[in-house]
PDB file of C-alpha atoms in Angstrom:
ATOM      1  CA  MET A 299       0.000   0.000   0.000  1.00 65.00           C
ATOM      2  CA  LEU A 300       1.256   3.475  -0.878  1.00 79.00           C
ATOM      3  CA  GLN A 301       1.559   5.929   1.960  1.00 88.00           C
ATOM      4  CA  ALA A 302       3.098   9.298   2.700  1.00 90.00           C
ATOM      5  CA  VAL A 303       5.934   9.202   5.240  1.00 93.00           C
ATOM      6  CA  GLU A 304       6.431  12.244   7.421  1.00 93.00           C
ATOM      7  CA  GLY A 305       9.876  13.120   8.738  1.00 94.00           C
ATOM      8  CA  GLY A 306      11.384  15.620  11.118  1.00 94.00           C
ATOM      9  CA  PRO A 307      11.304  19.368  10.429  1.00 95.00           C
ATOM     10  CA  TYR A 308      15.079  19.822  10.233  1.00 97.00           C
ATOM     11  CA  ARG A 309      15.998  19.182   6.600  1.00 97.00           C
ATOM     12  CA  CYS A 310      19.319  19.046   4.806  1.00 97.00           C
ATOM     13  CA  ALA A 311      21.006  16.999   2.102  1.00 97.00           C
ATOM     14  CA  LEU A 312      24.239  16.185   0.356  1.00 98.00           C
ATOM     15  CA  VAL A 313      24.653  15.385  -3.314  1.00 97.00           C
ATOM     16  CA  ILE A 314      26.707  12.230  -3.887  1.00 97.00           C
ATOM     17  CA  ARG A 315      28.131  10.396  -6.867  1.00 95.00           C
ATOM     18  CA  ILE A 316      25.621   8.280  -8.757  1.00 93.00           C
ATOM     19  CA  GLU A 317      27.309   5.034  -7.673  1.00 92.00           C
ATOM     20  CA  GLY A 318      27.086   5.934  -3.973  1.00 92.00           C
ATOM     21  CA  GLY A 319      24.165   5.385  -1.666  1.00 93.00           C
ATOM     22  CA  VAL A 320      22.862   3.932   1.567  1.00 95.00           C
ATOM     23  CA  ASP A 321      24.352   0.585   2.572  1.00 93.00           C
ATOM     24  CA  ASP A 322      24.697  -1.462   5.742  1.00 91.00           C
ATOM     25  CA  ASP A 323      28.069   0.083   6.608  1.00 93.00           C
ATOM     26  CA  LEU A 324      26.692   3.612   6.384  1.00 95.00           C
ATOM     27  CA  LEU A 325      23.691   2.712   8.529  1.00 96.00           C
ATOM     28  CA  ALA A 326      26.003   1.155  11.129  1.00 95.00           C
ATOM     29  CA  GLU A 327      28.162   4.283  11.217  1.00 96.00           C
ATOM     30  CA  ILE A 328      25.087   6.497  11.631  1.00 96.00           C
ATOM     31  CA  ALA A 329      23.839   4.257  14.448  1.00 96.00           C
ATOM     32  CA  GLU A 330      27.186   4.503  16.217  1.00 95.00           C
ATOM     33  CA  ALA A 331      27.277   8.295  15.885  1.00 95.00           C
ATOM     34  CA  THR A 332      23.641   9.069  16.690  1.00 95.00           C
ATOM     35  CA  GLY A 333      22.009   6.037  18.297  1.00 94.00           C
ATOM     36  CA  LEU A 334      19.492   5.942  15.431  1.00 96.00           C
ATOM     37  CA  ASN A 335      18.980   2.541  13.823  1.00 95.00           C
ATOM     38  CA  PHE A 336      17.676   3.343  10.357  1.00 96.00           C
ATOM     39  CA  ALA A 337      15.889   0.580   8.437  1.00 93.00           C
ATOM     40  CA  LEU A 338      14.390   0.547   4.962  1.00 92.00           C
ATOM     41  CA  TYR A 339      10.742   1.579   5.159  1.00 93.00           C
ATOM     42  CA  GLY A 340       9.938   1.438   1.459  1.00 92.00           C
ATOM     43  CA  ASN A 341      10.578   2.733  -2.031  1.00 93.00           C
ATOM     44  CA  GLY A 342       8.720   5.476  -3.833  1.00 93.00           C
ATOM     45  CA  GLY A 343       9.268   9.136  -4.570  1.00 92.00           C
ATOM     46  CA  PHE A 344       8.069  12.703  -4.305  1.00 91.00           C
ATOM     47  CA  GLY A 345       6.166  12.969  -7.561  1.00 79.00           C
ATOM     48  CA  GLY A 346       7.002  12.202 -11.143  1.00 80.00           C
ATOM     49  CA  GLU A 347      10.590  13.389 -11.441  1.00 86.00           C
ATOM     50  CA  SER A 348      12.484  11.480  -8.760  1.00 92.00           C
ATOM     51  CA  VAL A 349      12.563   8.171  -6.933  1.00 94.00           C
ATOM     52  CA  ALA A 350      13.564   7.550  -3.348  1.00 95.00           C
ATOM     53  CA  ALA A 351      14.527   4.714  -1.035  1.00 95.00           C
ATOM     54  CA  VAL A 352      13.232   5.815   2.367  1.00 96.00           C
ATOM     55  CA  TYR A 353      14.815   4.737   5.656  1.00 97.00           C
ATOM     56  CA  THR A 354      13.225   5.550   9.020  1.00 96.00           C
ATOM     57  CA  ALA A 355      14.323   5.662  12.658  1.00 96.00           C
ATOM     58  CA  ASP A 356      12.223   7.139  15.478  1.00 94.00           C
ATOM     59  CA  GLY A 357      10.497   9.680  13.244  1.00 94.00           C
ATOM     60  CA  ASN A 358      13.687  10.644  11.386  1.00 97.00           C
ATOM     61  CA  LEU A 359      14.065  10.025   7.652  1.00 97.00           C
ATOM     62  CA  LEU A 360      17.141   9.209   5.606  1.00 98.00           C
ATOM     63  CA  MET A 361      16.412   9.092   1.881  1.00 98.00           C
ATOM     64  CA  GLU A 362      18.436   8.101  -1.156  1.00 97.00           C
ATOM     65  CA  VAL A 363      16.920  10.293  -3.865  1.00 97.00           C
ATOM     66  CA  LEU A 364      17.639   9.890  -7.575  1.00 96.00           C
ATOM     67  CA  CYS A 365      16.638  12.143 -10.460  1.00 94.00           C
ATOM     68  CA  ASP A 366      17.379   9.767 -13.295  1.00 90.00           C
ATOM     69  CA  GLU A 367      16.568  12.341 -15.978  1.00 91.00           C
ATOM     70  CA  VAL A 368      19.800  14.220 -15.245  1.00 93.00           C
ATOM     71  CA  GLY A 369      21.737  11.534 -13.364  1.00 92.00           C
ATOM     72  CA  ALA A 370      21.758  13.355 -10.019  1.00 95.00           C
ATOM     73  CA  LYS A 371      21.607  11.654  -6.626  1.00 97.00           C
ATOM     74  CA  ALA A 372      21.442  13.032  -3.101  1.00 97.00           C
ATOM     75  CA  LEU A 373      20.961  11.773   0.421  1.00 98.00           C
ATOM     76  CA  PHE A 374      18.181  13.685   2.180  1.00 98.00           C
ATOM     77  CA  ILE A 375      17.975  13.976   5.959  1.00 98.00           C
ATOM     78  CA  TRP A 376      14.740  14.999   7.649  1.00 98.00           C
ATOM     79  CA  ALA A 377      15.530  14.861  11.345  1.00 97.00           C
ATOM     80  CA  ASN A 378      13.704  15.788  14.535  1.00 96.00           C
ATOM     81  CA  SER A 379      16.569  17.950  15.786  1.00 96.00           C
ATOM     82  CA  THR A 380      19.315  20.096  14.338  1.00 96.00           C
ATOM     83  CA  GLU A 381      21.923  18.100  16.225  1.00 96.00           C
ATOM     84  CA  ARG A 382      20.820  14.819  14.703  1.00 96.00           C
ATOM     85  CA  ALA A 383      20.594  16.278  11.209  1.00 97.00           C
ATOM     86  CA  VAL A 384      24.142  17.616  11.451  1.00 97.00           C
ATOM     87  CA  ALA A 385      25.477  14.375  12.943  1.00 97.00           C
ATOM     88  CA  ILE A 386      23.971  12.259  10.163  1.00 97.00           C
ATOM     89  CA  ARG A 387      25.227  14.707   7.558  1.00 97.00           C
ATOM     90  CA  ASP A 388      28.737  14.525   9.020  1.00 97.00           C
ATOM     91  CA  VAL A 389      28.755  10.721   8.815  1.00 97.00           C
ATOM     92  CA  ILE A 390      27.673  10.838   5.178  1.00 97.00           C
ATOM     93  CA  GLY A 391      30.293  13.485   4.413  1.00 96.00           C
ATOM     94  CA  ALA A 392      33.009  11.335   5.930  1.00 95.00           C
ATOM     95  CA  ARG A 393      31.898   8.275   3.969  1.00 92.00           C
ATOM     96  CA  TRP A 394      31.296   9.639   0.464  1.00 90.00           C
ATOM     97  CA  SER A 395      32.503  12.412  -1.810  1.00 94.00           C
ATOM     98  CA  THR A 396      29.720  14.959  -1.326  1.00 97.00           C
ATOM     99  CA  TRP A 397      28.574  18.392  -2.454  1.00 97.00           C
ATOM    100  CA  SER A 398      26.510  20.814  -0.392  1.00 97.00           C
ATOM    101  CA  GLU A 399      24.229  23.586  -1.595  1.00 97.00           C
ATOM    102  CA  GLN A 400      26.964  26.141  -0.980  1.00 97.00           C
ATOM    103  CA  MET A 401      29.637  24.114  -2.784  1.00 97.00           C
ATOM    104  CA  LEU A 402      27.511  23.527  -5.871  1.00 97.00           C
ATOM    105  CA  ARG A 403      26.372  27.137  -5.997  1.00 96.00           C
ATOM    106  CA  ALA A 404      29.959  28.347  -5.906  1.00 96.00           C
ATOM    107  CA  GLN A 405      30.784  26.037  -8.816  1.00 94.00           C
ATOM    108  CA  LEU A 406      27.771  27.134 -10.852  1.00 95.00           C
ATOM    109  CA  GLU A 407      27.852  30.888 -10.245  1.00 91.00           C
ATOM    110  CA  GLU A 408      29.753  31.534 -13.459  1.00 88.00           C
ATOM    111  CA  THR A 409      29.295  28.219 -15.282  1.00 91.00           C
ATOM    112  CA  PHE A 410      25.587  27.340 -15.132  1.00 92.00           C
ATOM    113  CA  GLU A 411      25.203  28.276 -18.803  1.00 92.00           C
ATOM    114  CA  GLU A 412      27.661  25.490 -19.683  1.00 92.00           C
ATOM    115  CA  GLN A 413      25.994  22.800 -17.568  1.00 91.00           C
ATOM    116  CA  PRO A 414      22.449  24.002 -16.817  1.00 94.00           C
ATOM    117  CA  THR A 415      21.169  20.545 -15.794  1.00 93.00           C
ATOM    118  CA  ALA A 416      23.472  20.805 -12.757  1.00 95.00           C
ATOM    119  CA  LEU A 417      20.879  23.211 -11.369  1.00 97.00           C
ATOM    120  CA  VAL A 418      18.840  20.112 -10.501  1.00 96.00           C
ATOM    121  CA  ALA A 419      21.667  18.798  -8.322  1.00 97.00           C
ATOM    122  CA  LEU A 420      21.958  22.241  -6.702  1.00 97.00           C
ATOM    123  CA  LEU A 421      18.321  22.194  -5.629  1.00 97.00           C
ATOM    124  CA  MET A 422      18.537  18.550  -4.574  1.00 97.00           C
ATOM    125  CA  ALA A 423      21.328  19.606  -2.222  1.00 97.00           C
ATOM    126  CA  VAL A 424      18.741  21.715  -0.392  1.00 97.00           C
ATOM    127  CA  GLY A 425      16.943  18.508   0.608  1.00 96.00           C
ATOM    128  CA  GLY A 426      13.436  19.907   0.641  1.00 95.00           C
ATOM    129  CA  ALA A 427      14.287  22.855   2.858  1.00 95.00           C
ATOM    130  CA  THR A 428      14.053  26.506   1.771  1.00 95.00           C
ATOM    131  CA  PRO A 429      16.933  27.369  -0.561  1.00 96.00           C
ATOM    132  CA  GLU A 430      19.307  30.086   0.506  1.00 97.00           C
ATOM    133  CA  PRO A 431      18.652  33.523  -1.093  1.00 97.00           C
ATOM    134  CA  GLU A 432      21.814  33.232  -3.163  1.00 97.00           C
ATOM    135  CA  THR A 433      20.573  29.920  -4.599  1.00 97.00           C
ATOM    136  CA  LEU A 434      17.217  31.452  -5.504  1.00 97.00           C
ATOM    137  CA  ASP A 435      19.008  34.382  -7.151  1.00 96.00           C
ATOM    138  CA  LEU A 436      21.092  31.969  -9.249  1.00 96.00           C
ATOM    139  CA  LEU A 437      17.993  30.028 -10.266  1.00 96.00           C
ATOM    140  CA  GLN A 438      16.245  33.256 -11.272  1.00 96.00           C
ATOM    141  CA  ARG A 439      19.215  34.257 -13.429  1.00 95.00           C
ATOM    142  CA  ALA A 440      18.892  30.932 -15.198  1.00 95.00           C
ATOM    143  CA  LEU A 441      15.134  31.353 -15.607  1.00 96.00           C
ATOM    144  CA  ASP A 442      15.714  34.776 -17.203  1.00 95.00           C
ATOM    145  CA  HIS A 443      18.541  33.607 -19.448  1.00 94.00           C
ATOM    146  CA  ASP A 444      18.478  34.218 -23.222  1.00 93.00           C
ATOM    147  CA  ASP A 445      19.378  30.603 -24.005  1.00 94.00           C
ATOM    148  CA  THR A 446      16.282  28.409 -24.285  1.00 95.00           C
ATOM    149  CA  LYS A 447      18.142  25.332 -23.053  1.00 94.00           C
ATOM    150  CA  VAL A 448      19.246  27.142 -19.930  1.00 94.00           C
ATOM    151  CA  ARG A 449      15.712  28.347 -19.222  1.00 95.00           C
ATOM    152  CA  GLN A 450      14.284  24.877 -19.760  1.00 96.00           C
ATOM    153  CA  ALA A 451      16.853  23.338 -17.436  1.00 95.00           C
ATOM    154  CA  ALA A 452      16.055  25.936 -14.786  1.00 96.00           C
ATOM    155  CA  GLU A 453      12.321  25.275 -15.131  1.00 96.00           C
ATOM    156  CA  TYR A 454      12.927  21.570 -14.739  1.00 96.00           C
ATOM    157  CA  ALA A 455      15.126  22.145 -11.678  1.00 95.00           C
ATOM    158  CA  ARG A 456      12.359  24.277 -10.143  1.00 95.00           C
ATOM    159  CA  LEU A 457       9.813  21.527 -10.885  1.00 94.00           C
ATOM    160  CA  VAL A 458      11.952  18.854  -9.246  1.00 94.00           C
ATOM    161  CA  ALA A 459      12.559  21.022  -6.189  1.00 94.00           C
ATOM    162  CA  SER A 460       8.841  21.776  -5.807  1.00 94.00           C
ATOM    163  CA  GLU A 461       8.192  18.066  -5.257  1.00 93.00           C
ATOM    164  CA  PHE A 462      10.606  17.868  -2.339  1.00 95.00           C
ATOM    165  CA  VAL A 463       8.417  20.146  -0.218  1.00 92.00           C
ATOM    166  CA  HIS A 464       5.998  17.244   0.286  1.00 92.00           C
ATOM    167  CA  PRO A 465       6.524  13.975   2.175  1.00 94.00           C
ATOM    168  CA  PRO A 466       7.653  11.041   0.043  1.00 94.00           C
ATOM    169  CA  VAL A 467       5.017   8.519  -0.964  1.00 93.00           C
ATOM    170  CA  VAL A 468       6.324   4.976  -0.727  1.00 92.00           C
ATOM    171  CA  MET A 469       5.333   1.364  -1.070  1.00 88.00           C
ATOM    172  CA  ARG A 470       6.042  -0.216   2.300  1.00 82.00           C
ATOM    173  CA  ALA A 471       8.830  -2.774   2.142  1.00 67.00           C
ATOM    174  CA  GLU A 472       7.608  -6.243   3.039  1.00 65.00           C
ATOM    175  CA  PRO A 473       9.380  -7.569   6.140  1.00 64.00           C
ATOM    176  CA  LYS A 474      11.477 -10.649   5.522  1.00 64.00           C
ATOM    177  CA  ARG A 475       9.465 -13.709   6.521  1.00 70.00           C
ATOM    178  CA  ALA A 476      11.043 -15.637   9.375  1.00 77.00           C
ATOM    179  CA  LEU A 477      12.595 -18.921   8.351  1.00 85.00           C
ATOM    180  CA  ASP A 478      10.967 -22.124   9.465  1.00 90.00           C
ATOM    181  CA  GLU A 479      13.036 -23.707  12.222  1.00 93.00           C
ATOM    182  CA  ILE A 480      14.099 -26.616  10.033  1.00 95.00           C
ATOM    183  CA  LEU A 481      15.728 -24.130   7.611  1.00 95.00           C
ATOM    184  CA  ARG A 482      17.534 -21.975  10.178  1.00 94.00           C
ATOM    185  CA  PRO A 483      21.325 -22.072  10.491  1.00 95.00           C
ATOM    186  CA  ALA A 484      22.826 -21.994  13.966  1.00 92.00           C
ATOM    187  CA  ARG A 485      23.041 -18.196  13.697  1.00 91.00           C
ATOM    188  CA  PRO A 486      21.198 -15.777  11.401  1.00 88.00           C
ATOM    189  CA  VAL A 487      22.888 -15.179   8.053  1.00 87.00           C
ATOM    190  CA  GLU A 488      22.622 -11.964   6.045  1.00 81.00           C
ATOM    191  CA  GLY A 489      21.802 -11.962   2.355  1.00 77.00           C
ATOM    192  CA  ASP A 490      19.204 -13.378   0.012  1.00 77.00           C
ATOM    193  CA  GLN A 491      20.171 -16.984   0.680  1.00 84.00           C
ATOM    194  CA  HIS A 492      19.999 -17.234   4.451  1.00 89.00           C
ATOM    195  CA  TRP A 493      18.713 -20.775   4.912  1.00 94.00           C
ATOM    196  CA  VAL A 494      20.694 -23.955   5.583  1.00 96.00           C
ATOM    197  CA  THR A 495      22.578 -25.752   2.835  1.00 96.00           C
ATOM    198  CA  VAL A 496      24.433 -29.059   2.587  1.00 96.00           C
ATOM    199  CA  ARG A 497      26.976 -27.597   0.177  1.00 95.00           C
ATOM    200  CA  ALA A 498      30.623 -27.736   1.214  1.00 95.00           C
ATOM    201  CA  GLY A 499      32.481 -24.562   2.142  1.00 92.00           C
ATOM    202  CA  LEU A 500      29.544 -22.629   3.645  1.00 93.00           C
ATOM    203  CA  PRO A 501      29.924 -23.177   7.399  1.00 94.00           C
ATOM    204  CA  ASP A 502      27.693 -20.240   8.340  1.00 93.00           C
ATOM    205  CA  ARG A 503      24.787 -21.945   6.557  1.00 94.00           C
ATOM    206  CA  SER A 504      25.537 -25.541   7.526  1.00 96.00           C
ATOM    207  CA  VAL A 505      22.770 -27.685   9.009  1.00 97.00           C
ATOM    208  CA  PRO A 506      22.981 -27.494  12.838  1.00 96.00           C
ATOM    209  CA  ARG A 507      21.942 -31.142  13.349  1.00 96.00           C
ATOM    210  CA  PRO A 508      23.024 -34.588  12.062  1.00 97.00           C
ATOM    211  CA  VAL A 509      22.608 -35.114   8.312  1.00 97.00           C
ATOM    212  CA  THR A 510      22.010 -38.455   6.617  1.00 98.00           C
ATOM    213  CA  TRP A 511      23.146 -38.767   2.991  1.00 98.00           C
ATOM    214  CA  LEU A 512      21.757 -41.082   0.315  1.00 98.00           C
ATOM    215  CA  ARG A 513      22.932 -41.767  -3.226  1.00 97.00           C
ATOM    216  CA  THR A 514      20.144 -42.251  -5.759  1.00 97.00           C
ATOM    217  CA  PRO A 515      20.371 -44.121  -9.064  1.00 97.00           C
ATOM    218  CA  VAL A 516      18.918 -41.160 -11.005  1.00 96.00           C
ATOM    219  CA  ASP A 517      20.618 -38.206 -12.661  1.00 93.00           C
ATOM    220  CA  ASP A 518      17.628 -35.856 -12.819  1.00 94.00           C
ATOM    221  CA  PRO A 519      16.542 -34.024  -9.633  1.00 94.00           C
ATOM    222  CA  GLU A 520      13.001 -33.980 -10.998  1.00 94.00           C
ATOM    223  CA  ASP A 521      12.717 -37.729 -10.346  1.00 95.00           C
ATOM    224  CA  VAL A 522      13.255 -37.184  -6.619  1.00 96.00           C
ATOM    225  CA  ALA A 523      11.164 -34.012  -6.616  1.00 95.00           C
ATOM    226  CA  PHE A 524       8.292 -36.016  -8.142  1.00 95.00           C
ATOM    227  CA  TRP A 525       8.628 -38.553  -5.317  1.00 96.00           C
ATOM    228  CA  ALA A 526       8.497 -35.704  -2.773  1.00 95.00           C
ATOM    229  CA  GLY A 527       5.427 -34.236  -4.432  1.00 92.00           C
ATOM    230  CA  GLN A 528       3.671 -37.600  -4.392  1.00 93.00           C
ATOM    231  CA  ALA A 529       4.353 -37.735  -0.645  1.00 93.00           C
ATOM    232  CA  TYR A 530       2.817 -34.241  -0.269  1.00 92.00           C
ATOM    233  CA  TRP A 531       6.104 -32.646   0.721  1.00 95.00           C
ATOM    234  CA  ILE A 532       6.403 -28.879   0.115  1.00 93.00           C
ATOM    235  CA  LEU A 533       9.215 -27.112  -1.764  1.00 93.00           C
ATOM    236  CA  LEU A 534      10.594 -24.435   0.588  1.00 91.00           C
ATOM    237  CA  ALA A 535      13.847 -23.326  -1.053  1.00 90.00           C
ATOM    238  CA  ILE A 536      15.901 -23.774  -4.192  1.00 90.00           C
ATOM    239  CA  ASP A 537      19.471 -22.800  -5.093  1.00 87.00           C
ATOM    240  CA  ASP A 538      20.728 -23.132  -8.653  1.00 76.00           C
ATOM    241  CA  ARG A 539      21.739 -19.560  -9.482  1.00 66.00           C
ATOM    242  CA  ASP A 540      25.513 -19.779  -9.881  1.00 67.00           C
ATOM    243  CA  ASP A 541      27.509 -21.221 -12.774  1.00 65.00           C
ATOM    244  CA  SER A 542      29.148 -24.106 -10.905  1.00 75.00           C
ATOM    245  CA  GLY A 543      26.436 -26.661 -11.627  1.00 87.00           C
ATOM    246  CA  TRP A 544      25.231 -26.781  -8.017  1.00 92.00           C
ATOM    247  CA  HIS A 545      21.517 -27.517  -7.718  1.00 93.00           C
ATOM    248  CA  GLU A 546      19.761 -27.873  -4.353  1.00 95.00           C
ATOM    249  CA  GLU A 547      16.051 -28.114  -3.614  1.00 96.00           C
ATOM    250  CA  ILE A 548      14.691 -28.378  -0.070  1.00 96.00           C
ATOM    251  CA  PHE A 549      11.393 -30.109   0.617  1.00 96.00           C
ATOM    252  CA  CYS A 550       9.571 -30.516   3.917  1.00 96.00           C
ATOM    253  CA  PRO A 551       6.414 -32.319   5.010  1.00 95.00           C
ATOM    254  CA  ARG A 552       3.556 -30.151   6.207  1.00 92.00           C
ATOM    255  CA  ASP A 553       4.714 -30.270   9.834  1.00 93.00           C
ATOM    256  CA  LYS A 554       8.118 -28.894   8.675  1.00 94.00           C
ATOM    257  CA  ARG A 555      10.008 -31.056  11.165  1.00 95.00           C
ATOM    258  CA  THR A 556      12.093 -32.860   8.563  1.00 97.00           C
ATOM    259  CA  ALA A 557      14.025 -31.542   5.558  1.00 97.00           C
ATOM    260  CA  LEU A 558      14.940 -33.333   2.349  1.00 98.00           C
ATOM    261  CA  HIS A 559      17.677 -31.720   0.242  1.00 98.00           C
ATOM    262  CA  ILE A 560      17.849 -32.865  -3.374  1.00 97.00           C
ATOM    263  CA  VAL A 561      21.399 -32.206  -4.577  1.00 97.00           C
ATOM    264  CA  ARG A 562      23.089 -32.345  -7.972  1.00 95.00           C
ATOM    265  CA  HIS A 563      26.649 -31.301  -8.826  1.00 95.00           C
ATOM    266  CA  PRO A 564      29.164 -32.520 -11.441  1.00 94.00           C
ATOM    267  CA  ALA A 565      31.544 -33.629  -8.673  1.00 94.00           C
ATOM    268  CA  LEU A 566      28.917 -35.973  -7.189  1.00 95.00           C
ATOM    269  CA  GLY A 567      27.758 -37.899 -10.230  1.00 93.00           C
ATOM    270  CA  ASN A 568      24.197 -39.057  -9.578  1.00 95.00           C
ATOM    271  CA  VAL A 569      21.621 -37.047  -7.687  1.00 96.00           C
ATOM    272  CA  HIS A 570      22.046 -37.264  -3.906  1.00 98.00           C
ATOM    273  CA  VAL A 571      19.647 -36.639  -1.045  1.00 98.00           C
ATOM    274  CA  ALA A 572      20.488 -35.214   2.391  1.00 98.00           C
ATOM    275  CA  LEU A 573      18.019 -35.625   5.257  1.00 98.00           C
ATOM    276  CA  HIS A 574      17.803 -34.011   8.685  1.00 98.00           C
ATOM    277  CA  GLY A 575      15.141 -33.587  11.340  1.00 96.00           C
ATOM    278  CA  GLU A 576      12.681 -35.889  13.067  1.00 96.00           C
ATOM    279  CA  ALA A 577      11.665 -38.383  10.377  1.00 96.00           C
ATOM    280  CA  VAL A 578      15.062 -39.169   8.864  1.00 97.00           C
ATOM    281  CA  ASP A 579      14.942 -42.943   9.345  1.00 97.00           C
ATOM    282  CA  THR A 580      11.449 -43.459   7.915  1.00 97.00           C
ATOM    283  CA  THR A 581      12.124 -41.101   5.009  1.00 97.00           C
ATOM    284  CA  ALA A 582      15.425 -42.797   4.203  1.00 97.00           C
ATOM    285  CA  ALA A 583      13.731 -46.196   4.271  1.00 97.00           C
ATOM    286  CA  ALA A 584      11.050 -44.956   1.861  1.00 97.00           C
ATOM    287  CA  LEU A 585      13.666 -43.563  -0.538  1.00 97.00           C
ATOM    288  CA  VAL A 586      15.547 -46.866  -0.475  1.00 97.00           C
ATOM    289  CA  GLU A 587      12.380 -48.825  -1.203  1.00 97.00           C
ATOM    290  CA  ASP A 588      10.771 -46.465  -3.733  1.00 97.00           C
ATOM    291  CA  LEU A 589      13.781 -45.099  -5.625  1.00 96.00           C
ATOM    292  CA  GLY A 590      16.496 -47.663  -4.938  1.00 97.00           C
ATOM    293  CA  ALA A 591      18.568 -45.094  -3.035  1.00 97.00           C
ATOM    294  CA  GLU A 592      21.578 -46.155  -0.965  1.00 97.00           C
ATOM    295  CA  VAL A 593      22.240 -44.805   2.538  1.00 97.00           C
ATOM    296  CA  LEU A 594      25.812 -43.509   2.892  1.00 97.00           C
ATOM    297  CA  ALA A 595      28.022 -43.395   5.951  1.00 96.00           C
ATOM    298  CA  GLY A 596      28.689 -39.677   5.440  1.00 95.00           C
ATOM    299  CA  PRO A 597      28.929 -37.030   2.715  1.00 96.00           C
ATOM    300  CA  PRO A 598      29.425 -38.540  -0.752  1.00 96.00           C
ATOM    301  CA  ALA A 599      32.762 -38.764  -2.517  1.00 94.00           C
ATOM    302  CA  GLY A 600      33.495 -35.459  -4.227  1.00 94.00           C
ATOM    303  CA  TRP A 601      31.356 -33.475  -1.797  1.00 95.00           C
ATOM    304  CA  GLU A 602      34.299 -31.274  -0.792  1.00 94.00           C
ATOM    305  CA  ARG A 603      34.612 -30.208  -4.447  1.00 93.00           C
ATOM    306  CA  THR A 604      31.141 -28.666  -4.414  1.00 91.00           C
ATOM    307  CA  VAL A 605      32.519 -25.639  -2.566  1.00 87.00           C
ATOM    308  CA  ARG A 606      31.531 -22.333  -4.223  1.00 73.00           C
TER     309      ARG A 606
END
């Protein structure tokens, strides 16, 4: 659902390079300096001319704002106190190459005719606050200029800036669904793939309980997946996105107390199955009977070569 997000009344911003932005390291540094733990609230924008990733913390906003039309990006701060706004701004300034309203205006005073689209970046550096009189004077000079391109760029800059007066409207970011217990590593793992795996070389995501391995006589994971489907097991996760040939599907019964990993990799030969949880023995017995699988004493030969 789209919603407007209000921030604090103390507004400022810094223009940054297009490749910069908000990341986990920056958020950690801001938290250390201010005690504010910003988290992504959602993505949206101020109107039609810019997009924004909006981060919130106790009524304060940190926004990564991009005007793609001219390739300008800025980090906006709408804080509930001057002290917090300045502290956040200082952290950003120490992390990235940045330009303030004053710095950009000084650069453009005599050169705006040569790069009129930079007026957009100048007004983005205001961050939705009231521009300084000198900035408004510079914008008016551009609006009154004889060159049509300069006037058009100034009009566009004024349009973009007029949107920043209003709160951003965003689509609320969906919270990450908690992993089922059977899929949880011993400790939480950051990233898109944060569930357990039986692949070698990923200790942070290893299964925190005994694992039973079976070798199957088939070379197509779909044969085992069909067996799981016939048993009304549910596919919970899949990993086959890299170029190494690793393929892993994880199925669970409806009670989610047992996991069945279907694994294929060139180093392993045939498809293998790894089981863990409550019903390992009965599941292994069924795989032996139904598919002709063989229970192994440990990880299969070549398993160590599946490392990413």
